[in-house]
Coordinates of C-alpha atoms and ligand atoms in Angstrom, one line a residue:
Chain A
M14 CA -22.0 -9.5 -33.1
I15 CA -21.2 -6.6 -30.8
H16 CA -24.0 -4.4 -29.5
Y17 CA -23.2 -1.2 -27.5
R18 CA -26.2 0.1 -25.8
G19 CA -26.2 3.6 -24.4
V20 CA -22.6 3.3 -23.2
Y21 CA -21.9 6.2 -20.9
K22 CA -18.5 6.8 -19.2
A23 CA -17.2 9.9 -17.4
F24 CA -13.7 10.2 -15.9
D25 CA -13.3 13.8 -14.6
I26 CA -15.5 14.9 -17.5
P27 CA -17.9 12.8 -19.6
V28 CA -16.1 11.0 -22.3
L29 CA -18.8 8.8 -23.8
T30 CA -22.3 10.2 -23.4
G31 CA -24.5 7.3 -24.6
V32 CA -23.1 5.4 -27.5
D33 CA -25.4 3.0 -29.4
L34 CA -23.7 0.9 -32.1
Q35 CA -24.2 -2.5 -33.5
V36 CA -21.5 -4.4 -35.3
E37 CA -22.8 -7.5 -37.2
A38 CA -21.2 -10.9 -37.2
G39 CA -18.5 -11.2 -39.9
E40 CA -18.6 -7.5 -40.6
M41 CA -15.6 -5.2 -41.0
F42 CA -16.4 -2.1 -39.2
A43 CA -14.3 1.1 -38.9
L44 CA -14.6 3.6 -36.1
F45 CA -13.2 7.1 -36.8
G46 CA -13.0 10.1 -34.6
P47 CA -10.7 12.9 -33.5
S48 CA -8.0 12.1 -30.8
G49 CA -9.4 11.9 -27.3
T50 CA -13.0 11.3 -28.1
G51 CA -13.1 7.9 -26.3
K52 CA -12.5 5.4 -29.1
S53 CA -10.1 3.4 -27.0
V54 CA -12.4 3.7 -24.0
L55 CA -15.3 2.3 -26.0
L56 CA -13.3 -0.7 -27.2
K57 CA -12.2 -1.4 -23.6
T58 CA -15.8 -1.5 -22.4
T59 CA -16.3 -4.5 -24.6
L60 CA -14.0 -6.6 -22.4
S61 CA -14.8 -4.9 -19.2
L62 CA -11.3 -3.4 -19.0
I63 CA -13.1 -0.1 -18.4
V64 CA -16.5 -0.4 -16.8
P65 CA -19.1 2.1 -18.1
D66 CA -21.1 4.1 -15.6
R67 CA -24.3 3.4 -17.5
G68 CA -25.3 1.2 -20.5
D69 CA -24.3 -2.2 -21.5
V70 CA -22.4 -4.2 -24.1
E71 CA -23.7 -7.4 -25.6
V72 CA -21.4 -9.8 -27.4
D73 CA -23.1 -12.6 -29.3
G74 CA -26.1 -12.2 -27.2
M75 CA -24.2 -12.3 -23.9
S76 CA -24.4 -9.2 -21.7
V77 CA -21.1 -8.0 -20.3
Y78 CA -22.5 -6.0 -17.4
F79 CA -25.9 -7.5 -16.6
G80 CA -25.2 -11.2 -17.2
P81 CA -23.4 -13.7 -14.9
V82 CA -19.8 -13.0 -14.2
S83 CA -18.8 -16.0 -16.3
N84 CA -19.9 -14.1 -19.4
I85 CA -16.9 -11.8 -19.1
E86 CA -14.6 -14.8 -19.2
K87 CA -16.4 -16.3 -22.2
I88 CA -16.4 -13.0 -24.0
R89 CA -12.7 -12.4 -23.4
R90 CA -12.0 -15.7 -24.9
K91 CA -13.9 -14.9 -28.1
I92 CA -12.2 -11.6 -28.6
G93 CA -8.7 -10.7 -29.6
Y94 CA -7.7 -7.2 -28.6
V95 CA -4.9 -5.3 -30.4
F96 CA -3.8 -2.6 -28.0
Q97 CA -3.0 0.9 -29.2
H98 CA 0.5 0.8 -27.7
A99 CA 1.0 -2.9 -28.1
A100 CA 1.0 -3.6 -24.4
L101 CA 3.6 -6.3 -24.6
F102 CA 4.7 -8.0 -21.4
D103 CA 8.1 -6.4 -20.5
S104 CA 9.5 -9.4 -18.7
L105 CA 8.6 -12.0 -21.4
N106 CA 10.3 -12.4 -24.7
V107 CA 8.5 -12.3 -28.1
F108 CA 7.8 -16.0 -28.1
E109 CA 6.3 -16.0 -24.6
N110 CA 4.3 -12.9 -25.4
V111 CA 2.7 -14.3 -28.5
A112 CA 2.1 -17.7 -26.8
M113 CA 0.2 -15.9 -24.0
G114 CA -2.4 -15.2 -26.8
L115 CA -3.5 -18.8 -26.4
P116 CA -6.0 -19.4 -23.7
E117 CA -4.5 -20.8 -20.5
D118 CA -6.0 -24.3 -20.7
E119 CA -5.3 -24.6 -24.4
L120 CA -1.7 -23.6 -23.8
A121 CA -1.4 -26.2 -21.1
R122 CA -2.6 -29.1 -23.2
T123 CA -1.1 -28.1 -26.6
P124 CA 2.3 -29.8 -27.3
R125 CA 5.1 -27.4 -27.2
K126 CA 6.0 -28.0 -30.8
E127 CA 2.5 -27.1 -31.9
V128 CA 2.6 -23.9 -29.8
A129 CA 5.9 -23.0 -31.4
R130 CA 4.4 -23.5 -34.8
R131 CA 1.4 -21.4 -34.2
V132 CA 3.6 -18.6 -32.7
W133 CA 5.8 -18.8 -35.7
D134 CA 2.9 -18.6 -38.1
A135 CA 1.3 -15.7 -36.3
L136 CA 4.6 -13.7 -36.5
E137 CA 5.0 -14.5 -40.2
I138 CA 1.5 -13.3 -40.9
V139 CA 2.4 -9.9 -39.5
N140 CA 5.5 -9.8 -41.7
L141 CA 8.1 -10.4 -38.9
E142 CA 11.0 -12.8 -39.2
P143 CA 10.4 -15.2 -36.4
R144 CA 14.0 -16.6 -36.3
E145 CA 15.4 -13.1 -35.6
I146 CA 13.0 -11.9 -32.9
L147 CA 11.6 -14.9 -31.1
S148 CA 14.0 -14.6 -28.2
K149 CA 14.1 -10.8 -28.0
L150 CA 12.6 -8.8 -25.2
P151 CA 10.0 -6.0 -26.1
S152 CA 12.6 -3.4 -25.1
E153 CA 14.8 -4.6 -27.9
L154 CA 12.1 -4.0 -30.6
S155 CA 11.2 -0.9 -32.6
G156 CA 7.7 0.6 -32.1
G157 CA 6.4 -0.8 -35.3
M158 CA 7.7 -4.3 -34.5
K159 CA 6.1 -4.2 -31.0
K160 CA 2.8 -3.3 -32.6
R161 CA 3.0 -6.2 -35.0
V162 CA 4.0 -8.6 -32.1
G163 CA 0.9 -7.3 -30.4
I164 CA -1.2 -8.2 -33.4
A165 CA 0.4 -11.6 -33.6
R166 CA -0.6 -12.1 -29.9
A167 CA -4.2 -11.1 -30.6
I168 CA -4.7 -13.4 -33.5
V169 CA -2.7 -16.5 -32.4
G170 CA -5.7 -17.8 -30.4
R171 CA -7.9 -17.6 -33.5
P172 CA -10.6 -15.3 -31.9
Q173 CA -14.0 -14.9 -33.5
I174 CA -13.9 -11.2 -33.0
L175 CA -11.0 -8.8 -33.2
L176 CA -10.9 -5.3 -31.8
W177 CA -8.1 -3.3 -33.4
D178 CA -7.1 -0.1 -31.7
E179 CA -5.1 1.8 -34.4
P180 CA -3.2 -1.2 -35.7
T181 CA -1.5 0.8 -38.5
T182 CA -0.5 4.0 -36.7
G183 CA 3.2 4.2 -36.7
L184 CA 3.8 1.6 -39.4
D185 CA 5.4 2.2 -42.7
P186 CA 3.3 2.0 -45.9
I187 CA 4.4 -1.6 -46.7
N188 CA 3.4 -2.9 -43.2
T189 CA 0.3 -0.8 -43.2
A190 CA -0.8 -2.6 -46.4
A191 CA 0.1 -5.9 -44.9
V192 CA -2.0 -5.3 -41.8
E193 CA -4.9 -4.1 -43.9
R194 CA -4.6 -7.3 -46.0
L195 CA -4.6 -9.3 -42.8
I196 CA -7.7 -7.7 -41.5
K197 CA -9.4 -8.2 -44.8
R198 CA -8.3 -11.8 -45.1
L199 CA -9.4 -12.7 -41.5
S200 CA -12.9 -11.4 -42.1
G201 CA -13.0 -12.9 -45.6
D202 CA -11.8 -16.5 -45.0
L203 CA -12.4 -17.0 -41.4
E204 CA -15.5 -14.8 -41.0
V205 CA -13.9 -12.9 -38.1
T206 CA -15.8 -9.8 -37.0
S207 CA -13.5 -6.8 -36.9
L208 CA -14.0 -3.5 -35.2
L209 CA -11.2 -1.2 -36.3
V210 CA -10.4 2.1 -34.7
T211 CA -8.1 4.0 -37.0
H212 CA -6.9 7.4 -38.0
D213 CA -6.2 6.1 -41.5
V214 CA -9.6 7.2 -42.8
E215 CA -8.9 6.4 -46.5
G216 CA -7.6 2.9 -45.6
G217 CA -10.6 2.3 -43.3
L218 CA -13.1 3.4 -46.0
Q219 CA -11.5 1.1 -48.5
I220 CA -11.5 -2.1 -46.5
C221 CA -14.6 -1.8 -44.3
D222 CA -18.2 -2.7 -44.9
R223 CA -19.5 0.1 -42.6
V224 CA -18.0 3.0 -40.8
A225 CA -19.0 5.2 -37.9
M226 CA -17.6 8.4 -36.5
L227 CA -17.4 9.2 -32.8
H228 CA -17.6 12.9 -32.0
S229 CA -18.0 14.6 -28.6
G230 CA -19.1 11.5 -26.8
T231 CA -21.7 10.2 -29.3
L232 CA -21.9 8.6 -32.7
R233 CA -22.1 11.4 -35.2
F234 CA -22.4 9.1 -38.2
C235 CA -23.0 5.4 -38.9
G236 CA -23.3 4.0 -42.4
T237 CA -21.5 2.8 -45.5
P238 CA -18.2 4.3 -46.7
E239 CA -20.1 5.7 -49.7
E240 CA -22.6 7.5 -47.4
F241 CA -19.7 8.7 -45.3
R242 CA -17.9 10.3 -48.2
N243 CA -21.1 12.1 -49.3
S244 CA -22.4 13.0 -45.9
P245 CA -24.1 16.4 -45.8
D246 CA -23.1 16.7 -42.1
N247 CA -20.7 19.6 -41.8
V248 CA -18.7 17.9 -38.9
V249 CA -18.3 14.7 -41.0
R250 CA -17.3 16.7 -44.1
A251 CA -14.7 18.7 -42.2
F252 CA -13.3 15.5 -40.8
V253 CA -13.1 13.8 -44.2
D254 CA -11.5 16.9 -45.7
R255 CA -8.9 17.1 -42.9
A256 CA -8.1 13.4 -43.2
A257 CA -7.7 13.7 -47.0
A258 CA -5.4 16.7 -46.5
A259 CA -3.4 14.9 -43.9
A260 CA -3.1 11.8 -46.2
A261 CA -2.0 14.0 -49.1
L262 CA 0.7 15.6 -46.9
D263 CA 1.8 12.1 -45.9
M264 CA 2.1 11.0 -49.5
A265 CA 4.1 14.1 -50.3
V266 CA 6.5 13.4 -47.5
T267 CA 7.1 9.7 -48.3
Chain B
M13 CA -17.0 38.4 5.9
A14 CA -18.8 35.5 7.3
L15 CA -18.7 33.6 4.1
P16 CA -14.9 32.8 4.0
L17 CA -15.1 31.5 7.6
S18 CA -18.0 29.2 6.8
N19 CA -16.1 28.1 3.7
V20 CA -13.1 27.2 5.8
V21 CA -15.4 25.3 8.2
T22 CA -17.2 23.4 5.5
G23 CA -14.0 22.9 3.7
W24 CA -12.6 21.4 6.8
F25 CA -15.5 19.0 7.2
A26 CA -15.3 18.1 3.5
K27 CA -11.6 17.2 4.1
I28 CA -12.5 15.0 7.0
G29 CA -15.2 13.4 5.0
R30 CA -12.9 12.9 2.1
S31 CA -10.1 11.3 4.1
Y32 CA -12.6 9.1 5.8
R33 CA -13.8 7.9 2.4
V34 CA -10.3 7.4 1.2
T35 CA -9.5 5.3 4.2
L36 CA -12.6 3.2 3.8
D37 CA -11.8 2.9 0.1
H38 CA -8.3 1.6 0.8
A39 CA -9.5 -0.7 3.5
G40 CA -12.0 -2.2 1.1
G41 CA -9.4 -2.5 -1.6
L42 CA -7.0 -4.3 0.7
G43 CA -9.7 -6.6 1.9
K44 CA -10.7 -7.5 -1.6
L45 CA -7.2 -8.1 -2.7
T46 CA -6.6 -10.4 0.3
W47 CA -9.7 -12.3 -0.5
D48 CA -9.0 -12.6 -4.2
S49 CA -5.5 -13.7 -3.5
A50 CA -6.7 -16.3 -1.0
V51 CA -9.2 -17.6 -3.6
A52 CA -6.4 -17.8 -6.3
I53 CA -4.2 -19.7 -3.9
V54 CA -6.9 -22.2 -2.8
S55 CA -8.0 -22.8 -6.4
L56 CA -4.4 -23.6 -7.2
K57 CA -4.1 -20.8 -9.8
V58 CA -0.8 -19.6 -8.4
R59 CA 2.3 -21.0 -9.9
F60 CA 4.9 -22.3 -7.5
R61 CA 7.6 -21.0 -9.9
D62 CA 6.4 -17.5 -9.5
V63 CA 6.4 -17.8 -5.7
L64 CA 10.0 -19.1 -5.7
N65 CA 11.1 -16.4 -8.1
Q66 CA 9.7 -13.7 -5.8
M67 CA 11.2 -15.4 -2.7
Y68 CA 14.6 -15.2 -4.4
I69 CA 14.1 -11.5 -5.1
M70 CA 12.9 -10.7 -1.6
G71 CA 15.1 -13.1 0.3
I72 CA 18.4 -13.9 -1.2
Q73 CA 18.8 -10.5 -2.8
S74 CA 18.0 -8.7 0.4
L75 CA 20.6 -10.6 2.5
P76 CA 23.4 -8.0 2.1
I77 CA 21.4 -5.0 3.1
V78 CA 19.7 -6.9 6.0
F79 CA 23.1 -8.0 7.1
V80 CA 24.4 -4.4 7.2
T81 CA 21.3 -3.0 9.0
A82 CA 21.2 -5.8 11.5
S83 CA 24.9 -5.6 12.4
L84 CA 24.6 -1.8 12.9
A85 CA 21.5 -2.2 15.0
G86 CA 23.3 -4.8 17.2
I87 CA 26.4 -2.6 17.5
V88 CA 24.6 0.5 18.4
T89 CA 22.4 -1.2 21.0
S90 CA 25.4 -2.7 22.6
Q91 CA 27.3 0.5 22.7
Q92 CA 24.4 2.6 24.1
G93 CA 23.5 -0.1 26.6
G94 CA 27.1 -0.4 27.7
Y95 CA 27.3 3.3 28.2
Q96 CA 24.1 3.5 30.2
L97 CA 24.6 0.4 32.3
I98 CA 28.3 0.4 32.9
S99 CA 28.3 1.7 36.4
S100 CA 24.9 0.7 37.7
S101 CA 24.4 -2.9 36.7
P102 CA 26.3 -6.2 36.3
G103 CA 27.9 -6.5 32.8
Y104 CA 25.9 -9.5 31.7
V105 CA 22.7 -7.4 31.7
L106 CA 24.0 -6.0 28.5
G107 CA 23.5 -9.5 26.9
T108 CA 19.9 -9.4 28.1
L109 CA 19.4 -5.9 26.7
V110 CA 20.9 -6.6 23.2
V111 CA 19.2 -10.0 22.7
Q112 CA 15.8 -8.7 23.9
S113 CA 15.9 -5.5 21.8
V114 CA 17.0 -7.3 18.7
V115 CA 14.6 -10.2 18.9
L116 CA 11.5 -8.3 20.1
E117 CA 11.9 -5.0 18.2
L118 CA 14.9 -4.2 16.1
G119 CA 15.1 -7.4 14.0
P120 CA 11.5 -7.4 12.8
L121 CA 11.1 -3.7 12.5
L122 CA 14.3 -2.7 10.8
T123 CA 14.1 -5.7 8.4
A124 CA 10.5 -4.6 7.5
I125 CA 11.6 -1.0 6.9
V126 CA 14.5 -2.2 4.7
L127 CA 12.1 -4.4 2.8
V128 CA 9.6 -1.5 2.3
G129 CA 12.4 0.4 0.5
R130 CA 13.8 -2.6 -1.4
I131 CA 10.8 -4.6 -2.2
G132 CA 7.7 -2.6 -1.5
A133 CA 8.7 0.4 -3.7
R134 CA 9.9 -2.0 -6.4
I135 CA 6.6 -3.9 -6.5
T136 CA 4.5 -0.7 -6.6
A137 CA 6.6 0.8 -9.4
E138 CA 6.6 -2.5 -11.3
L139 CA 2.9 -3.0 -11.2
G140 CA 2.2 0.7 -11.7
T141 CA 4.2 0.6 -14.9
M142 CA 2.3 -2.4 -16.0
V143 CA -1.0 -0.5 -15.4
V144 CA 0.0 2.6 -17.3
S145 CA 1.4 0.6 -20.2
E146 CA -1.8 -1.4 -20.4
Q147 CA -0.1 -4.7 -19.5
I148 CA -2.6 -5.4 -16.8
D149 CA -5.4 -4.8 -19.3
A150 CA -3.6 -7.1 -21.7
F151 CA -3.5 -9.9 -19.1
K152 CA -7.2 -9.5 -18.5
S153 CA -8.0 -9.4 -22.2
L154 CA -6.1 -12.7 -22.6
G155 CA -8.2 -14.3 -19.9
R156 CA -5.5 -14.3 -17.3
D157 CA -6.1 -13.2 -13.7
P158 CA -3.6 -10.5 -12.7
V159 CA -4.2 -11.4 -9.0
A160 CA -3.2 -15.0 -9.5
I161 CA -0.2 -14.1 -11.7
L162 CA 1.1 -11.0 -10.0
A163 CA -0.4 -10.3 -6.6
A164 CA -0.7 -13.7 -4.9
P165 CA 2.8 -14.9 -5.6
R166 CA 4.2 -11.8 -4.1
I167 CA 2.1 -12.0 -1.0
V168 CA 2.8 -15.7 -0.4
A169 CA 6.5 -15.1 -1.0
G170 CA 6.4 -12.2 1.5
I171 CA 4.8 -14.3 4.2
L172 CA 7.3 -17.1 3.7
T173 CA 10.4 -15.0 3.3
M174 CA 10.1 -12.4 6.0
P175 CA 10.4 -14.8 9.0
L176 CA 13.6 -16.3 7.5
L177 CA 15.0 -12.8 6.9
V178 CA 14.1 -11.7 10.4
G179 CA 15.7 -14.9 11.8
F180 CA 18.9 -14.1 9.9
A181 CA 18.8 -10.4 11.1
D182 CA 18.4 -11.6 14.7
L183 CA 21.4 -13.9 14.5
V184 CA 23.5 -11.2 12.9
G185 CA 22.4 -8.5 15.2
I186 CA 23.0 -10.6 18.3
Y187 CA 26.5 -11.6 17.1
A188 CA 27.4 -8.1 16.3
G189 CA 26.2 -6.8 19.6
M190 CA 28.1 -9.5 21.4
Q191 CA 31.3 -8.6 19.6
M192 CA 30.8 -5.0 20.3
A193 CA 30.2 -5.7 24.0
S194 CA 33.4 -7.5 24.2
L195 CA 35.3 -4.7 22.4
D196 CA 33.6 -1.9 24.2
V197 CA 33.2 -2.9 27.8
G198 CA 35.2 -6.1 27.7
L199 CA 32.2 -8.4 28.4
A200 CA 33.1 -12.0 27.6
P201 CA 30.7 -13.9 25.3
E202 CA 29.9 -16.4 28.0
R203 CA 28.7 -13.6 30.3
F204 CA 26.8 -12.0 27.4
F205 CA 24.9 -15.2 26.8
Y206 CA 24.5 -15.8 30.5
G207 CA 22.6 -12.5 30.7
A208 CA 20.7 -13.4 27.6
R209 CA 19.5 -16.7 29.0
L210 CA 18.7 -15.3 32.4
F211 CA 15.7 -13.3 31.1
W212 CA 14.9 -15.4 28.0
H213 CA 11.4 -16.6 27.3
N214 CA 10.6 -18.8 24.3
W215 CA 7.6 -16.6 23.9
D216 CA 9.9 -13.8 22.8
L217 CA 10.8 -15.8 19.7
F218 CA 7.2 -16.4 18.9
Y219 CA 6.5 -12.7 19.4
G220 CA 9.2 -11.7 16.9
F221 CA 8.1 -14.4 14.5
S222 CA 4.5 -13.3 14.6
K223 CA 5.6 -9.7 13.8
S224 CA 7.7 -10.9 10.9
I225 CA 4.8 -12.8 9.4
V226 CA 2.4 -9.8 9.7
F227 CA 5.0 -7.5 8.2
G228 CA 5.8 -10.0 5.5
F229 CA 2.1 -10.0 4.6
V230 CA 1.5 -6.3 4.8
I231 CA 4.4 -5.1 2.6
P232 CA 3.5 -7.0 -0.6
L233 CA -0.2 -6.5 0.1
I234 CA 0.0 -2.7 0.3
S235 CA 2.5 -2.4 -2.5
V236 CA 0.5 -4.5 -4.9
H237 CA -2.7 -2.7 -4.0
M238 CA -1.1 0.7 -4.6
G239 CA 0.6 -0.4 -7.8
L240 CA -2.6 -1.7 -9.3
R241 CA -4.3 1.6 -8.5
T242 CA -1.8 3.7 -10.4
R243 CA -3.2 6.4 -12.7
G244 CA -1.5 8.5 -15.3
G245 CA 1.9 8.0 -16.9
A246 CA 5.4 7.9 -15.6
E247 CA 4.6 10.7 -13.2
G248 CA 1.7 8.7 -11.8
V249 CA 4.0 5.8 -11.1
G250 CA 6.5 8.0 -9.2
L251 CA 3.7 9.6 -7.2
Q252 CA 2.1 6.3 -6.4
T253 CA 5.4 4.7 -5.3
T254 CA 6.1 7.5 -2.9
Q255 CA 2.6 7.3 -1.4
A256 CA 2.9 3.5 -1.2
V257 CA 6.2 3.8 0.8
M258 CA 4.6 6.3 3.2
F259 CA 1.5 4.0 3.6
M260 CA 3.6 0.9 4.3
I261 CA 5.9 2.6 6.8
L262 CA 3.0 4.1 8.7
T263 CA 1.1 0.8 8.7
I264 CA 4.2 -1.1 10.0
L265 CA 4.8 1.4 12.8
I266 CA 1.2 1.3 13.8
L267 CA 1.1 -2.5 13.8
D268 CA 4.4 -2.6 15.7
A269 CA 2.8 -0.4 18.4
M270 CA -0.2 -2.7 18.6
F271 CA 1.9 -5.8 19.3
P272 CA 2.9 -5.2 22.9
P273 CA -0.6 -4.7 24.2
L274 CA -1.9 -7.7 22.3
L275 CA 0.9 -10.3 22.9
L276 CA 3.2 -9.0 25.7
Q277 CA 0.9 -9.4 28.7
Ligands
LIG11 N1 -8.1 5.2 -17.4 C1 -8.4 6.5 -17.6 N2 -8.5 7.3 -16.5 C2 -8.8 8.6 -16.7 N3 -9.1 9.2 -17.9 C3 -9.0 8.4 -19.0 C4 -8.7 7.0 -18.9 N4 -8.7 6.5 -20.1 C5 -9.1 7.5 -21.0 N5 -9.3 8.6 -20.3 C6 -9.7 9.9 -20.9 O1 -10.7 9.6 -21.8 C7 -10.6 10.4 -22.9 C8 -10.7 9.5 -24.2 O2 -9.6 8.7 -24.2 P1 -9.3 7.6 -25.4 O3 -8.0 7.0 -25.1 O4 -10.5 6.7 -25.5 O5 -9.2 8.5 -26.7 P2 -9.1 8.0 -28.2 O6 -10.3 8.4 -28.9 O7 -8.7 6.6 -28.2 O8 -7.9 9.0 -28.7 P3 -6.6 8.6 -29.6 O9 -7.1 8.6 -31.0 O10 -5.6 9.6 -29.3 O11 -6.2 7.2 -29.1 C9 -9.3 11.2 -22.8 O12 -9.6 12.5 -22.4 C10 -8.6 10.5 -21.7 O13 -7.9 11.4 -21.0
LIG12 MG1 -7.1 5.6 -28.5

């Protein structure tokens, strides 16, 4: 369970102006919002990668900002984070990148063969051919491949919670479907909690239990996909219509 | 028309206040980085392999440029000294001059300046790129400590490598100066070393050695600190690297000026 409480963050100008949001355990939750509204910033406050000016985040009852420092360590261990731009380590090859997804102590005591097997499996899950790319450096991969290696790195340690920052942006329809299936399977079989930031509104509405929309620094909407589609709120309606139009255009092009 | 003037004055005070705050801010950041690195080292979180790798980059790969710089320093000192001393002093004084200049000043200082350009700029750009491409965030999200992985190995390697490089620079500089003295004013090597020994104190070696350790600590410390504070994209990395180089050169020159009153009494 993740609980955001009045999260406030300003850089030069306020980005998040008090966000309250609760994501239940085992839930698949989608967060929408126009570009630049602070979706990535909100996700990063969960792991203390960005420290909010006010407010707190609680993960499974542990406070990130008002608890003991060791909470942050525990919380980071529970959570897998899929970065918007993959954030692979330049100097490490694909194998080493994905293996970094295992916690340090676990990596030290797991036999190398077992590590190799888990890395291999994680890459296959995201539809990559391990044999071909294991020894490649990130600079030798395409954008979509990097993204999927980033996903493999986030899931290899079998986290209980996954934060997905636009995992499907820049992927072709086949891989988008594969990633959506993966998110669904993880929450279905393994009861992983997923918080998904995405611009693919239709996809998010289809796979998630609840959705929310961030707009000008606060939550404009929070509810079921059904409620979202039928929301009387003009801002939400405009967003849904624009997303539908964009999706239609996308379909026409491909 | 009084308003603009008061604006200028308040603006001036605001500027002083700001640079005061910036200085304190940097001092705090450097202190914290030093402390965190020390903690990482003491708790054995720093991998020996990372340190060795950094020592290779800083040490072995810097040998050619240090060689060139040190030889030129020795040659120039010898030539200038020869020109100034030729008529007034015995020739062997040139040996004293070259050895003292190289060991006390030129060896440590020039090697440090070269390393600022070769290593300091590289570290800031490298870590800055890791910040803007979220690799540092990725390390943290995976429960790794960027200080233990990135900062501490570079600082340890700097402290260990710099004295070795300075020792190398001293030998090269002295040898080049000696050759030049023999070419230029016909001073035989025995006379050169006679002059060098005549005014030699073992303390001088310790003095140069202390300098090299301080510089070897300061260069990676500042460059890591600046790199980790990078903001913005590629432009931010460029800007931060330039500022880091300025910061390092100024710090080194100031520290260099503080050495004589502290250790040469
Ligand atoms: N580290 C930072 N320093 C300064 N400003 C930042 C930082 N991170 C984010 N911002 C600012 O915060 C705002 C929100 O950024 P954020 O990346 O969260 O947007 P987003 O909702 O994820 O957008 P997108 O859909 O394009 O990814 C932007 O205006 C951005 O410039
Ligand atoms: Mg984003």
